[in-house]
GROMACS .gro file of C-alpha atoms in nm:
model
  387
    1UNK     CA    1   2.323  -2.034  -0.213
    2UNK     CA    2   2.133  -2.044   0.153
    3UNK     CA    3   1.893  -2.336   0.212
    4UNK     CA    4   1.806  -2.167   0.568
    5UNK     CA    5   1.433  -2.092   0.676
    6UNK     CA    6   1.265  -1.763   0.618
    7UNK     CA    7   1.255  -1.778   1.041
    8UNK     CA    8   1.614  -1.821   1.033
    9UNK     CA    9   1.701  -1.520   0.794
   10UNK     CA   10   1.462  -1.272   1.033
   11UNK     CA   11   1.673  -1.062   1.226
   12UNK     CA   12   1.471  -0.793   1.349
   13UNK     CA   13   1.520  -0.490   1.068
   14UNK     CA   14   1.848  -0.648   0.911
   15UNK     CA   15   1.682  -0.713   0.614
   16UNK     CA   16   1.680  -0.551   0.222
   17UNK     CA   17   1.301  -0.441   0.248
   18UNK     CA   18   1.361  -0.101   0.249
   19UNK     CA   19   1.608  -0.114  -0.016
   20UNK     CA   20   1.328  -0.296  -0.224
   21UNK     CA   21   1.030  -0.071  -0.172
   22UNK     CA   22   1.234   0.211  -0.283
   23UNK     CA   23   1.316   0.029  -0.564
   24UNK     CA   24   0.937  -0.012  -0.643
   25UNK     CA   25   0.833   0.340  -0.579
   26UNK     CA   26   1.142   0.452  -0.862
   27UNK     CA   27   0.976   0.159  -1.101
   28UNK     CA   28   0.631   0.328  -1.064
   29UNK     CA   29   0.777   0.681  -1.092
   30UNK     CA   30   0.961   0.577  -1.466
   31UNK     CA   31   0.611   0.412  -1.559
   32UNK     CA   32   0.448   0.722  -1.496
   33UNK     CA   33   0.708   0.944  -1.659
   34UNK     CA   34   0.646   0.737  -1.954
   35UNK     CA   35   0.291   0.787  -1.896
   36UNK     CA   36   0.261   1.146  -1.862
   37UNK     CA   37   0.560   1.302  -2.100
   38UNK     CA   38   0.466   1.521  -2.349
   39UNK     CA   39   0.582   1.365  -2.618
   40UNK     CA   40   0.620   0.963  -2.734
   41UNK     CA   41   0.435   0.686  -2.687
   42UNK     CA   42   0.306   0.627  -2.344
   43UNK     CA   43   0.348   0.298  -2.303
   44UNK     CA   44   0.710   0.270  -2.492
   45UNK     CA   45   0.993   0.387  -2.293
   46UNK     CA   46   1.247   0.501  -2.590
   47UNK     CA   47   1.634   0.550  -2.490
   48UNK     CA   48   1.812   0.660  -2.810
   49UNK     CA   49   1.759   0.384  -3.054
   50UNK     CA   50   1.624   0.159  -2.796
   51UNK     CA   51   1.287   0.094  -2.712
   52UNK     CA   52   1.107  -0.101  -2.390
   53UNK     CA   53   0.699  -0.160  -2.456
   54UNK     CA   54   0.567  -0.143  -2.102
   55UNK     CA   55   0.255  -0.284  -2.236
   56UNK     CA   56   0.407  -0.629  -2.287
   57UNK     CA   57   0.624  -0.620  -1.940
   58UNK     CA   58   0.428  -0.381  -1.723
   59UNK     CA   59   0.702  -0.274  -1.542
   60UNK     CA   60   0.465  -0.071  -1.304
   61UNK     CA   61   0.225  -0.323  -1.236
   62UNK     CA   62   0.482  -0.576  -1.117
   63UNK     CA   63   0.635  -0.272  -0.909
   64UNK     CA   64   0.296  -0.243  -0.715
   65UNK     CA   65   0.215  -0.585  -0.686
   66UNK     CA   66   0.558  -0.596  -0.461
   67UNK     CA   67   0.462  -0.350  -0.258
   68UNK     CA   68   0.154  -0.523  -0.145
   69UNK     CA   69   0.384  -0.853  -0.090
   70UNK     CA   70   0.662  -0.692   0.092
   71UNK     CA   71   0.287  -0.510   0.296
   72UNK     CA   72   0.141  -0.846   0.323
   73UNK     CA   73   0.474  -0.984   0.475
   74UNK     CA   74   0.563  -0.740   0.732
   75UNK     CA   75   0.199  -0.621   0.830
   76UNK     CA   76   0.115  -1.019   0.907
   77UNK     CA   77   0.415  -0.984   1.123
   78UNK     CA   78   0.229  -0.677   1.293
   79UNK     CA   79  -0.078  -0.826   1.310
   80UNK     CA   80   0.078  -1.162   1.516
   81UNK     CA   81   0.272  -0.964   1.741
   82UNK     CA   82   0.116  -0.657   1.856
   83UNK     CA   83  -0.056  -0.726   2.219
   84UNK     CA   84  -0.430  -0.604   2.055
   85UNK     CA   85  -0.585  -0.562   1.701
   86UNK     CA   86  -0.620  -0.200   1.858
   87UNK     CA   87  -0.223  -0.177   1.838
   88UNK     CA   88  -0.266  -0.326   1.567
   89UNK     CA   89  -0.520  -0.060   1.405
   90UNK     CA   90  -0.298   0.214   1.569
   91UNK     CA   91   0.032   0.126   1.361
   92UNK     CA   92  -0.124   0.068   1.029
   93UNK     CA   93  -0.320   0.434   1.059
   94UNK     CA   94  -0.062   0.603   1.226
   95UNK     CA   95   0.145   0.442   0.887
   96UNK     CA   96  -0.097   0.512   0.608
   97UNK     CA   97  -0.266   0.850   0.678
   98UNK     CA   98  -0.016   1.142   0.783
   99UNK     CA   99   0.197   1.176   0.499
  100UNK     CA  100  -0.110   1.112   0.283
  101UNK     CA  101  -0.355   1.370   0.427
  102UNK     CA  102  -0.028   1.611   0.433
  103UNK     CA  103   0.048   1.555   0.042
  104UNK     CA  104  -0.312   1.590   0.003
  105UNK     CA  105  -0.315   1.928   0.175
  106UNK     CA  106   0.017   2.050   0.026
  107UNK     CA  107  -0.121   1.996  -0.357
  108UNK     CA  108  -0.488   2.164  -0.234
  109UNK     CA  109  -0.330   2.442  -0.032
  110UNK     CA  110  -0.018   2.510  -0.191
  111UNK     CA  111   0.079   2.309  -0.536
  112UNK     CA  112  -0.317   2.403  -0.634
  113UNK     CA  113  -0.318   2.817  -0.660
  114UNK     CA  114   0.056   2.833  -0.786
  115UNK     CA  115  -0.042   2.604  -1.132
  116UNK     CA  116  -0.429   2.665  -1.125
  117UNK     CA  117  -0.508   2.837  -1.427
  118UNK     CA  118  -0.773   3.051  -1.226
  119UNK     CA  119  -0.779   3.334  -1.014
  120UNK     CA  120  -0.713   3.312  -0.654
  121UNK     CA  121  -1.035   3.403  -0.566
  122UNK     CA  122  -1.193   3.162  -0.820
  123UNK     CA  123  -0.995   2.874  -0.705
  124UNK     CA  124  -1.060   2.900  -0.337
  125UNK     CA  125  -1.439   2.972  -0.377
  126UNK     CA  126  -1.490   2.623  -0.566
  127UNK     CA  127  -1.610   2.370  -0.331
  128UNK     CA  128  -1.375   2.132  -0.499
  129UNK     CA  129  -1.105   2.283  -0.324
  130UNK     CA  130  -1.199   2.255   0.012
  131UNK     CA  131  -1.309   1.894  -0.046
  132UNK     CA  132  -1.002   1.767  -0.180
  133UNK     CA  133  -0.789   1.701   0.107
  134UNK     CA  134  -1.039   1.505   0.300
  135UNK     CA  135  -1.194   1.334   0.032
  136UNK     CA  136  -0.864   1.206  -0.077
  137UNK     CA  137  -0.662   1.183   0.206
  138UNK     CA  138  -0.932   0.976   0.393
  139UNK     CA  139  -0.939   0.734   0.069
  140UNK     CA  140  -1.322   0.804   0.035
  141UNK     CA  141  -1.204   0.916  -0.327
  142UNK     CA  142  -0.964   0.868  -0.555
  143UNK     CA  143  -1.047   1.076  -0.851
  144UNK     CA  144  -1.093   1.420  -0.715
  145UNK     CA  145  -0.981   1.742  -0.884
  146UNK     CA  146  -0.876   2.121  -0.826
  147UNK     CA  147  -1.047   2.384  -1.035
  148UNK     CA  148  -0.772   2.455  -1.370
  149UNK     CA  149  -0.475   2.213  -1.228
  150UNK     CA  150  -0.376   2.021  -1.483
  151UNK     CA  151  -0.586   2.077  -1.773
  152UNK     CA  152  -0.289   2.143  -2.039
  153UNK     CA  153  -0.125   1.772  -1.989
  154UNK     CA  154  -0.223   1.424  -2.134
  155UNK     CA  155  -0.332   1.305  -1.818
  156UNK     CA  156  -0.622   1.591  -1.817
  157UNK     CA  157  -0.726   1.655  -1.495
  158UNK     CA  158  -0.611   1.387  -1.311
  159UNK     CA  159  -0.435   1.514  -0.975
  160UNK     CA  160  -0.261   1.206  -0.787
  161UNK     CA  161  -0.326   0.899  -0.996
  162UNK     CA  162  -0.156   0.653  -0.809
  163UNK     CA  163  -0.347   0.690  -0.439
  164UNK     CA  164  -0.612   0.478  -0.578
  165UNK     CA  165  -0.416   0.170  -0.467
  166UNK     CA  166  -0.437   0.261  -0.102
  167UNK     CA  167  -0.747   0.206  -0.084
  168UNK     CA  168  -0.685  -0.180  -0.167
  169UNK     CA  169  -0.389  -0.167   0.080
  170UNK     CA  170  -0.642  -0.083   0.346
  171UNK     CA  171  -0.889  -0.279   0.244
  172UNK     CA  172  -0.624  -0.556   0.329
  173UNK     CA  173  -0.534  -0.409   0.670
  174UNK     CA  174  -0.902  -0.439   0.737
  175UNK     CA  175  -0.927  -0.779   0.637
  176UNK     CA  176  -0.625  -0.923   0.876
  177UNK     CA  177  -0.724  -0.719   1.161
  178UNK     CA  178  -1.108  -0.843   1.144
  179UNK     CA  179  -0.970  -1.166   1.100
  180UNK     CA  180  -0.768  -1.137   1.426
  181UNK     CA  181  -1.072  -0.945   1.568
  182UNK     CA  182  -1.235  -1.320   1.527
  183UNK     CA  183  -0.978  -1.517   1.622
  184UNK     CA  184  -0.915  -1.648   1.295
  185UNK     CA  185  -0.541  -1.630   1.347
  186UNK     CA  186  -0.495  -1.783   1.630
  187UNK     CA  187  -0.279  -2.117   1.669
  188UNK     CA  188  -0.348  -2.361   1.364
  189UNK     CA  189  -0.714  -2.165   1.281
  190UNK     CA  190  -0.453  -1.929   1.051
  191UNK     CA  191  -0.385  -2.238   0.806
  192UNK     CA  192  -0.752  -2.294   0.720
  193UNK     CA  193  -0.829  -1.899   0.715
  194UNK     CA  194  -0.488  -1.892   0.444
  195UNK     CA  195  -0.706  -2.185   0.296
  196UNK     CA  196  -1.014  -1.997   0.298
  197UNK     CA  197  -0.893  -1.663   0.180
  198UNK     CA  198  -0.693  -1.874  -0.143
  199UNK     CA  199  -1.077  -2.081  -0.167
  200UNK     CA  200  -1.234  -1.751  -0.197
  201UNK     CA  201  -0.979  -1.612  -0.468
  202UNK     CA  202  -1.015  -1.906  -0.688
  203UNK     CA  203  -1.435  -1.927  -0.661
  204UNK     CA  204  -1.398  -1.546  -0.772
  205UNK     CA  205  -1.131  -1.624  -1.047
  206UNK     CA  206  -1.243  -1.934  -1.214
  207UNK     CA  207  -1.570  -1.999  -1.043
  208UNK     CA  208  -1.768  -1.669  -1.147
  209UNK     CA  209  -1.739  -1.382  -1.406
  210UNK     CA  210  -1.709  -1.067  -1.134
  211UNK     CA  211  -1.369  -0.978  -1.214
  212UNK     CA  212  -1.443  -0.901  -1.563
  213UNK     CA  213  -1.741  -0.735  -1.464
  214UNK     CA  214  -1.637  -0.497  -1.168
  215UNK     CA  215  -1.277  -0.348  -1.159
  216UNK     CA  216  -1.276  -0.324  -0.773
  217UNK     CA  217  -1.337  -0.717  -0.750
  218UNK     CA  218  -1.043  -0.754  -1.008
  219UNK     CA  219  -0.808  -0.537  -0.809
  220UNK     CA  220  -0.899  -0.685  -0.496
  221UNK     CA  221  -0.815  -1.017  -0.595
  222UNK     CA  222  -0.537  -0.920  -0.756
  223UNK     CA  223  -0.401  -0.714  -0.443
  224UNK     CA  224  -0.513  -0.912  -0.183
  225UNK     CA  225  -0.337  -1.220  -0.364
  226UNK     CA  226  -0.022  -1.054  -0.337
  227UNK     CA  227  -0.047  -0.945   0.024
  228UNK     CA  228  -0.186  -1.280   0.141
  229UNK     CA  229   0.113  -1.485  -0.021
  230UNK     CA  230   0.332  -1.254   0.142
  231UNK     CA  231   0.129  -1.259   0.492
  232UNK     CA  232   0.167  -1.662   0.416
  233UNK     CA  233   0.505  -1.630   0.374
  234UNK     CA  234   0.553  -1.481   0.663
  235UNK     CA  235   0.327  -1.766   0.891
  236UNK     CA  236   0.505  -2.078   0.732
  237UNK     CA  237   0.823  -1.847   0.782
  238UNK     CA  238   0.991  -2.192   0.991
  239UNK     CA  239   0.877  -2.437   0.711
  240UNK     CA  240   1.003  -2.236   0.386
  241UNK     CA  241   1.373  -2.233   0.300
  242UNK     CA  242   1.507  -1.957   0.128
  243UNK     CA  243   1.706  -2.153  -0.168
  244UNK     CA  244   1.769  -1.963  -0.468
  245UNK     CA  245   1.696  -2.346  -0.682
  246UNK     CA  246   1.337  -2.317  -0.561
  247UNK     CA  247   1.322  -1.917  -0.683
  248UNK     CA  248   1.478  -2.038  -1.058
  249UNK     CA  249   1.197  -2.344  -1.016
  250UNK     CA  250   0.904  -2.069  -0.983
  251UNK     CA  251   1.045  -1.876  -1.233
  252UNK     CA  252   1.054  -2.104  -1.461
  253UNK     CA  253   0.668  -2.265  -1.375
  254UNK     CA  254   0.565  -1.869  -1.380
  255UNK     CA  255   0.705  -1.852  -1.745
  256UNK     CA  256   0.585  -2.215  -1.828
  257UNK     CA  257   0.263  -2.141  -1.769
  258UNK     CA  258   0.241  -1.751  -1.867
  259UNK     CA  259  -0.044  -1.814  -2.144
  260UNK     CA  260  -0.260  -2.028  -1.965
  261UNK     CA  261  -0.568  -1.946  -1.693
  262UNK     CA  262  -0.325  -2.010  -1.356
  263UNK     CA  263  -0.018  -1.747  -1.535
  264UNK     CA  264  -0.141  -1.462  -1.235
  265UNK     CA  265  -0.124  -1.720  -0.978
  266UNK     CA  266   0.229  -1.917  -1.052
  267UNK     CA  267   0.317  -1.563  -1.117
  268UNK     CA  268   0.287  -1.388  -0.799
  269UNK     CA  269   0.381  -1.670  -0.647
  270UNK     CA  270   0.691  -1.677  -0.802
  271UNK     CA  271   0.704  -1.298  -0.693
  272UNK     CA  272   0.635  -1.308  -0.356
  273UNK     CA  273   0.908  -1.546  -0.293
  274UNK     CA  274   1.172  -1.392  -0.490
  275UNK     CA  275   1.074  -1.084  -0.327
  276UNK     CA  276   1.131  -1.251   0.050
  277UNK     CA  277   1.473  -1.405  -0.086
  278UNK     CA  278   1.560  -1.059  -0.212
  279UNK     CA  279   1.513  -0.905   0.107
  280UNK     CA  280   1.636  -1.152   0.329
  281UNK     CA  281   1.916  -1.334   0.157
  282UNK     CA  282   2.174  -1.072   0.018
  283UNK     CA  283   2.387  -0.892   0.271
  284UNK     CA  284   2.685  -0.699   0.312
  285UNK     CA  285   2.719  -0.317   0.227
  286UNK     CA  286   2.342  -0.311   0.036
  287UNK     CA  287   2.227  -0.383   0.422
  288UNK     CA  288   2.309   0.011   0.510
  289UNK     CA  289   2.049   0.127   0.289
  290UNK     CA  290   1.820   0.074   0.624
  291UNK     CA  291   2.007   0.404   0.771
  292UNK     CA  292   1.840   0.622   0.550
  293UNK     CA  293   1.470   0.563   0.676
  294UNK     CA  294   1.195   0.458   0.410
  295UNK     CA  295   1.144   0.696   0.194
  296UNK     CA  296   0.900   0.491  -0.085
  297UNK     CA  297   0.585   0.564   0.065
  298UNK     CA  298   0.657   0.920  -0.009
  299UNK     CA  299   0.844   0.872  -0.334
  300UNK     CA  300   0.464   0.677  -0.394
  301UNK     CA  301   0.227   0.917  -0.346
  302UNK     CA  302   0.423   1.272  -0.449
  303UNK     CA  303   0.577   1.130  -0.778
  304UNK     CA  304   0.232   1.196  -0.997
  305UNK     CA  305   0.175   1.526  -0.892
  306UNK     CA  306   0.517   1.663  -0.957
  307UNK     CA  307   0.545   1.477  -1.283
  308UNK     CA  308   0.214   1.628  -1.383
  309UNK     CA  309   0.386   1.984  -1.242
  310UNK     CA  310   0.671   1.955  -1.472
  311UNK     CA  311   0.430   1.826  -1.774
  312UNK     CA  312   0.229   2.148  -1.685
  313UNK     CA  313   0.594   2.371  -1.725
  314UNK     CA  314   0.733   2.185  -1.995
  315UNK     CA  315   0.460   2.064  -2.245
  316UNK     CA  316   0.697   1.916  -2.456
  317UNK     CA  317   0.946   1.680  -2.207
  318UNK     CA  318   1.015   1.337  -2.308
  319UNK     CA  319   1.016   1.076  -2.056
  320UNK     CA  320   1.383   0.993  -1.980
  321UNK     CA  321   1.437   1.389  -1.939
  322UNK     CA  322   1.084   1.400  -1.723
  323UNK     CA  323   1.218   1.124  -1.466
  324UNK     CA  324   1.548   1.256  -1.456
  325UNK     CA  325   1.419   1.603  -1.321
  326UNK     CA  326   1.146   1.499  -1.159
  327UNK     CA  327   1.332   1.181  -0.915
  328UNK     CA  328   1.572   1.415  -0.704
  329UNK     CA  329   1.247   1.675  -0.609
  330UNK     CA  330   1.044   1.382  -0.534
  331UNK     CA  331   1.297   1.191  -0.322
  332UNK     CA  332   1.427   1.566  -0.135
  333UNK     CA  333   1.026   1.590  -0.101
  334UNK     CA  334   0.995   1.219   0.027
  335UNK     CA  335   1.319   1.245   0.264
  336UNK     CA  336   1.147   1.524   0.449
  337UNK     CA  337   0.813   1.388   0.452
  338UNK     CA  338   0.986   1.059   0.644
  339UNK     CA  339   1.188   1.235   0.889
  340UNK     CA  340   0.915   1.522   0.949
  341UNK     CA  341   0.587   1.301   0.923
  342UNK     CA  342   0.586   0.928   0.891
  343UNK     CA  343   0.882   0.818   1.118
  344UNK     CA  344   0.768   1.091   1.425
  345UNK     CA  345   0.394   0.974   1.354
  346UNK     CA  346   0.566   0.571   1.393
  347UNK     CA  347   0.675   0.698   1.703
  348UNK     CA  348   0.399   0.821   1.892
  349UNK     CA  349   0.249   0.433   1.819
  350UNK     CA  350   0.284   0.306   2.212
  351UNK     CA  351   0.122   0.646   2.324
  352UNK     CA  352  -0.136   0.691   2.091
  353UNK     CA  353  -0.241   0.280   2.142
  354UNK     CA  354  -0.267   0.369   2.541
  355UNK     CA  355  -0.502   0.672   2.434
  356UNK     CA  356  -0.694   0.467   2.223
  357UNK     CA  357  -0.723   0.195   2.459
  358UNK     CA  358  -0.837   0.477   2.726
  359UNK     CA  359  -1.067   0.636   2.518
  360UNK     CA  360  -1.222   0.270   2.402
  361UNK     CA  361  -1.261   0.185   2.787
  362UNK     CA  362  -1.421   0.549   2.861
  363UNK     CA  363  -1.679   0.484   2.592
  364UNK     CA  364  -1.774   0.107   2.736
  365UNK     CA  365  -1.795   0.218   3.053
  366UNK     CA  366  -2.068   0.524   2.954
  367UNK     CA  367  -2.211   0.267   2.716
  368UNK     CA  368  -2.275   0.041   3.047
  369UNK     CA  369  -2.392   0.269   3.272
  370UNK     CA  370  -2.652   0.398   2.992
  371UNK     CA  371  -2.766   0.054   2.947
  372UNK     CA  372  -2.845   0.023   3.319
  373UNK     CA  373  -3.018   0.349   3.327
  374UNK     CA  374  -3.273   0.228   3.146
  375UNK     CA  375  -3.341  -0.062   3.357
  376UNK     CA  376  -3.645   0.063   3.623
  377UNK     CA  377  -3.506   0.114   3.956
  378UNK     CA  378  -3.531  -0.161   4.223
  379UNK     CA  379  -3.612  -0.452   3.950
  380UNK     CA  380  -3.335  -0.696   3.800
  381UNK     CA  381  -3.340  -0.774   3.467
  382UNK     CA  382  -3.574  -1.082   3.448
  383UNK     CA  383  -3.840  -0.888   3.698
  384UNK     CA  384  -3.789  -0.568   3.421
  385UNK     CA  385  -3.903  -0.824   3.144
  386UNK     CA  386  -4.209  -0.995   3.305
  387UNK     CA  387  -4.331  -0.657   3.428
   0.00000   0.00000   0.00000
């Protein structure tokens, strides 16, 4: 049992975070083999003469919900640490967008023709095509689909399910950094913006009726209470001790309080610490996991595709048979998309900030001297006006 501060327990990338996003990304992938197999219940996950209803514990859910703690954690880190909310902006593109917009092009370009029940020539003349990639891969759209790709399967249609999420997890990034933009981070300002943001969840949950009207609102404060206990975490990270009495204590309040209005909050709060002890407590061999690189984000965002793929092949696959197959393809896909896209993009963070920052300066500066260009020659400003 530790009783040591979350501060304490940092040590740069010594930690189980990795191991526990990859954990996530292989919840979400059985959810969604359960989901999409051709045969069985999709919400009951049946193992011989055992059956799991991922309608009462949804499995999934809670499996997303720690990715945007673990997010909210580390990316508060970011946000406090980087020299400028434009390194700031760099890192969190440079980490979100080039393994989607290349899974995006690969399932257009390449999974697309080789399932599409049209001809060649059909499928590339369809707008819908060409407008994938982008659409998707720039999170303008979540829904988007290819002329005849998976029209045979239970999930009709529906190309890359999952991605819809990101959009919330930038939403997020775009929060933090305009808060930092502000200032609202700085020195003891980030306590009453935590207060704030918390304020604003609870006028939205109890104070109005939005989140039962509009699904965005209800995802947003869903998500963004995740990530912000996790960024909070992360800021009180000298006051909070890691002691596995006070993870039973929330577990036990979360479960207390299950059927009553508060059950989301006491429960992700119980979540987001257990997720921080789980990463930062436990040591020993599970600690090597960080060798391999982090291979969820890809395990993420290829699973529903290839699941679909396999669907498409085998129409009649149950779901312990569909994750089986489809989890090694998916992680061989992910492990390449890591060491050939994400981790080189990760790298090029320092240059591409410096080209940024160039690029930002190049733009004031014309921005300035049009401004003065339109002042009339010989006159300072306060002649200009009374003229």
């Amino acid at each position: 049992m530790s009783s040591a501060t979350v501060a304490e327990r940092m040590s740069g990338r010594d930690n189980n975070f990795n191991l526990i996003r990859f954990l996530a990304a292989t919840v979400v992938m059985l959810d969604h083999a359960v989901a999409l197999a051709g045969t069985g219940d999709p919400r009951v996950l049946t193992l011989g003469p055992f059956s799991f209803d991922l309608h009462a514990v949804p499995l999934g859910r809670i499996a997303v919900d720690v990715f945007f703690v673990v997010s909210g954690f580390l990316v508060t880190r970011s946000v406090l640490t980087r020299p400028t909310v434009l390194d700031f902006t760099v890192a969190r593109v440079l980490r979100l967008f080039p393994a989607l917009l290349a899974v995006c092009l690969l399932t257009a370009f390449v999974l697309g023709p080789l399932i599409s029940d049209r001809s060649l020539s059909e499928y590339f003349g369809d707008l819908k095509t060409w407008l994938y990639a982008p659409l998707t891969g720039l999170l303008v759209s979540h829904s988007e689909t290819l002329p005849g790709v998976f029209g045979t399967v239970r999930e009709e249609g529906v190309v890359n399910s999952p991605l819809w999420t990101l959009r919330y997890e930038a939403v997020c990034y775009a929060i933090l950094g305009g808060l930092a933009l502000v200032g609202a981070l700085l020195d003891r300002r980030i306590v009453y913006t935590l207060a704030a943001l918390l304020a604003a969840y609870l006028l939205v949950t109890f104070g109005t009726d939005l989140r039962g009207q509009m699904a965005a609102i209800d995802s947003l404060a869903r998500f963004g209470l995740s990530f912000f206990l996790g960024g909070a975490i992360y800021v009180f990270a000298d006051r909070i001790r890691l002691n596995l009495l006070w993870l039973v204590g929330l577990a036990v309040v979360a479960a207390a309080t299950s059927q009553t209005s508060i059950a989301e909050f006491t429960f992700r709060l119980a979540l987001a610490y257990g997720v921080v002890w789980v990463a930062l407590v436990p040591g020993g061999p599970i600690r090597s996991f960080n060798r391999l690189g982090d291979y969820s984000y890809g395990l993420y965002i290829l699973c529903w595709p290839i699941q679909q793929t396999i669907v498409t092949l085998m129409p009649g696959i149950a779901a312990p048979a569909l994750f089986v197959l489809s989890f090694p393809v998916t992680l061989g896909i992910a492990a390449l998309s890591w060491h050939l896209v994400e981790h080189p993009a990760l790298e090029r963070k320092e240059a591409t900030s410096r080209r940024a920052a160039s690029l930002a300066t190049s733009v004031r500066g014309r921005l300035d001297g049009w401004r003065g260009g339109r002042r009339k020659p010989g006159l300072d400003p306060q002649e200009s006006k009374g003229s």
